[in-house]
Coordinates of C-alpha atoms and ligand atoms in Angstrom, one line a residue:
M1 CA 121.4 110.4 85.7
A2 CA 120.0 107.1 85.2
E3 CA 116.9 107.1 84.3
Q4 CA 116.0 103.9 86.8
L5 CA 117.9 103.5 90.0
T6 CA 117.8 101.4 93.3
H7 CA 119.6 101.6 96.0
T8 CA 119.2 100.6 99.5
I9 CA 120.6 102.8 102.1
P10 CA 122.3 101.2 105.2
A11 CA 120.5 101.9 108.3
G12 CA 121.7 105.1 110.1
H13 CA 122.7 106.9 107.1
G14 CA 122.8 109.1 104.2
Y15 CA 122.4 109.2 100.1
A16 CA 122.4 111.9 98.0
L17 CA 121.1 111.1 94.0
F18 CA 119.6 113.7 91.3
V19 CA 116.0 113.1 90.8
E20 CA 114.9 115.1 87.1
E21 CA 112.0 116.9 86.1
G22 CA 109.3 114.1 85.7
Q23 CA 111.0 111.5 87.2
L24 CA 109.0 109.7 90.3
L25 CA 111.1 108.9 93.4
R26 CA 109.9 106.2 96.0
V27 CA 111.0 106.2 99.3
I28 CA 110.3 103.0 101.1
D29 CA 110.8 102.0 105.1
I30 CA 112.1 98.5 104.6
E31 CA 111.3 97.1 107.3
G32 CA 109.1 99.7 109.3
G33 CA 109.3 101.9 111.5
N34 CA 111.8 103.4 110.9
A35 CA 111.5 107.7 109.4
C36 CA 113.4 109.3 106.2
D37 CA 115.1 112.3 106.6
F38 CA 114.7 114.3 103.2
N39 CA 116.4 117.8 101.8
A40 CA 116.5 118.8 97.9
F41 CA 118.4 121.6 96.0
V42 CA 117.7 122.8 93.0
T43 CA 120.0 122.0 90.6
P44 CA 122.6 123.2 88.9
D45 CA 123.7 126.0 91.4
Y46 CA 121.6 124.5 94.6
R47 CA 121.0 128.3 96.6
E48 CA 117.6 127.5 95.7
R49 CA 116.2 124.0 97.9
F50 CA 113.5 122.2 99.9
S51 CA 111.8 124.7 102.6
A52 CA 109.8 123.3 105.3
G53 CA 108.7 126.7 106.4
R54 CA 107.2 127.6 102.9
T55 CA 105.5 123.8 102.7
R56 CA 103.7 124.7 105.7
P57 CA 101.2 127.3 105.0
M58 CA 101.1 126.4 101.2
T59 CA 99.6 122.7 102.3
R60 CA 99.4 121.2 106.2
I61 CA 102.1 120.2 109.1
H62 CA 101.3 117.5 108.0
P63 CA 101.6 116.6 104.3
K64 CA 99.9 114.4 102.3
V65 CA 99.0 112.7 98.7
G66 CA 98.4 115.8 96.6
D67 CA 99.9 118.4 98.5
N68 CA 104.0 119.8 97.1
L69 CA 107.2 120.3 98.7
W70 CA 107.8 123.9 98.3
S71 CA 111.0 126.1 97.7
N72 CA 112.8 128.6 100.0
P73 CA 112.0 132.2 99.3
P74 CA 112.4 134.3 96.6
Y75 CA 111.9 131.1 94.3
E76 CA 109.1 129.6 96.1
R77 CA 107.9 127.3 93.9
P78 CA 106.4 123.2 94.8
L79 CA 109.7 120.9 93.7
F80 CA 108.3 117.8 94.4
R81 CA 104.5 116.4 94.7
I82 CA 103.3 113.8 96.9
V83 CA 101.7 111.8 94.8
E84 CA 101.8 108.5 97.0
D85 CA 101.5 107.6 100.4
T86 CA 100.6 103.5 101.6
V87 CA 102.2 104.5 105.5
G88 CA 99.6 108.1 105.8
H89 CA 102.2 109.9 108.0
N90 CA 104.9 113.0 107.6
D91 CA 105.7 115.8 109.2
I92 CA 107.2 118.8 108.6
L93 CA 107.7 120.1 112.3
L94 CA 110.3 118.4 113.4
A95 CA 114.1 119.2 113.3
R96 CA 117.1 117.0 112.2
C97 CA 118.6 114.7 114.6
S98 CA 122.1 116.2 115.2
R99 CA 125.1 115.2 117.0
L100 CA 124.8 117.7 120.0
R101 CA 121.3 116.6 121.0
Y102 CA 122.5 113.3 121.6
D103 CA 125.7 114.1 122.9
E104 CA 123.2 115.7 125.1
V105 CA 121.8 112.4 126.7
G106 CA 124.9 111.0 126.7
M107 CA 125.5 109.1 123.5
F108 CA 128.7 110.5 122.5
G109 CA 129.8 110.3 118.5
H110 CA 125.4 108.8 117.6
R111 CA 125.3 108.7 113.7
N112 CA 122.4 111.2 113.2
C113 CA 120.4 112.9 110.0
Q114 CA 122.5 116.2 109.9
D115 CA 125.6 114.4 109.8
N116 CA 123.8 111.8 107.3
L117 CA 123.0 114.2 105.1
S118 CA 126.6 116.4 105.5
E119 CA 128.3 113.0 104.4
A120 CA 125.8 112.8 101.6
I121 CA 125.9 116.5 100.1
A122 CA 129.7 117.2 100.5
P123 CA 130.9 115.2 97.0
Y124 CA 128.5 118.1 95.4
G125 CA 130.3 120.5 96.6
L126 CA 127.6 121.1 99.3
R127 CA 128.5 121.5 103.2
P128 CA 126.8 121.1 106.8
D129 CA 125.4 124.1 106.9
D130 CA 123.8 123.8 103.7
V131 CA 121.5 120.9 105.3
H132 CA 118.3 122.5 105.9
D133 CA 115.1 121.5 107.7
A134 CA 113.6 118.1 106.6
F135 CA 110.6 117.1 105.2
N136 CA 110.0 113.9 107.7
I137 CA 109.1 111.2 105.8
F138 CA 106.9 108.6 107.7
S139 CA 107.2 110.7 110.9
A140 CA 104.2 110.8 112.9
T141 CA 103.6 114.7 115.2
S142 CA 101.1 115.7 116.8
I143 CA 101.1 119.1 119.1
D144 CA 99.8 118.9 122.6
D145 CA 98.0 121.3 124.7
E146 CA 100.8 123.5 125.4
G147 CA 101.4 123.4 122.4
R148 CA 104.7 121.5 122.6
I149 CA 105.3 118.8 119.4
R150 CA 104.7 115.4 120.1
I151 CA 106.1 112.2 118.3
E152 CA 103.9 110.0 118.3
H153 CA 104.8 105.9 117.6
P154 CA 102.3 104.2 115.1
E155 CA 103.0 101.1 113.5
Q156 CA 104.2 101.2 110.8
K157 CA 104.0 98.1 107.9
P158 CA 107.3 96.9 106.4
G159 CA 107.5 98.2 102.8
G160 CA 106.0 100.8 103.2
F161 CA 106.4 103.9 100.9
V162 CA 106.0 107.3 99.9
E163 CA 106.0 108.6 96.2
L164 CA 107.6 112.5 95.0
E165 CA 106.7 112.9 91.7
C166 CA 109.9 115.6 90.4
L167 CA 108.5 119.0 88.8
V168 CA 111.7 120.6 89.2
S169 CA 115.4 118.5 88.8
C170 CA 117.2 118.2 91.8
L171 CA 120.0 116.7 93.8
V172 CA 118.4 114.5 96.7
A173 CA 120.0 113.8 100.4
L174 CA 117.9 111.5 102.0
S175 CA 118.9 110.1 105.6
A176 CA 117.8 106.7 106.6
C177 CA 116.8 108.4 110.4
P178 CA 119.3 107.0 113.3
A179 CA 117.3 107.8 116.0
N180 CA 116.0 105.4 118.7
E181 CA 114.0 104.4 121.9
K182 CA 116.2 106.3 124.1
Y183 CA 116.8 109.0 122.4
G184 CA 112.4 109.5 122.7
G185 CA 112.8 109.5 119.0
I186 CA 110.3 106.9 116.8
N187 CA 112.8 105.6 114.8
T188 CA 115.3 102.3 114.8
P189 CA 118.2 102.4 112.7
I190 CA 116.7 100.2 109.4
G191 CA 117.6 100.7 106.2
V192 CA 115.5 102.6 103.9
E193 CA 115.2 101.8 100.8
V194 CA 114.8 104.4 97.3
R195 CA 114.1 104.1 93.9
L196 CA 113.2 106.4 91.3
A197 CA 111.4 105.4 88.0
S198 CA 111.0 107.7 84.4
R199 CA 107.3 106.8 84.4
R200 CA 105.3 110.0 84.7
R201 CA 101.7 110.4 85.6
Ligands
ZN1 ZN1 117.2 112.2 112.7

């Protein structure tokens, strides 16, 4: 596993990489306005993984600096900690976009986070149904008076980033979300760059 790695995820595609305990993973919104769906699988057997459902009550629905990203029961421990965030909004309410949801609005065959993450984890023996509800980095949401999730459209400057400290070594999968205005998402199909460093806070 590399101590340092720089990679640009092509717009609307996915990527997977190993991140070791003590390393920092920086996810960068290169052009501004995008979101990045994050999945994590604890090595080596991958059965323990990030859990949006467990993270919500342990932190908040819009995780911020200092919050941990928790794993699923029966493991239930912090896998990553948010140590820096220059954008200021993340989400663990939304479900990842998927082929069927695009089909519904007539955008047949549109790229989507479910398939992006599936493609990224396939070389590691993981299947499409191993993709789980994501930590939606840079996504901005709110809840309206009827209790429905609303997707917000805040301005995001190019180069904003979120940095995560790895607390438990994981295979991480990331998707540069291909959502667009027609679909109703906040995102455009742009690139996301991932940086991996060994410095520890
Ligand atoms: Zn998406």
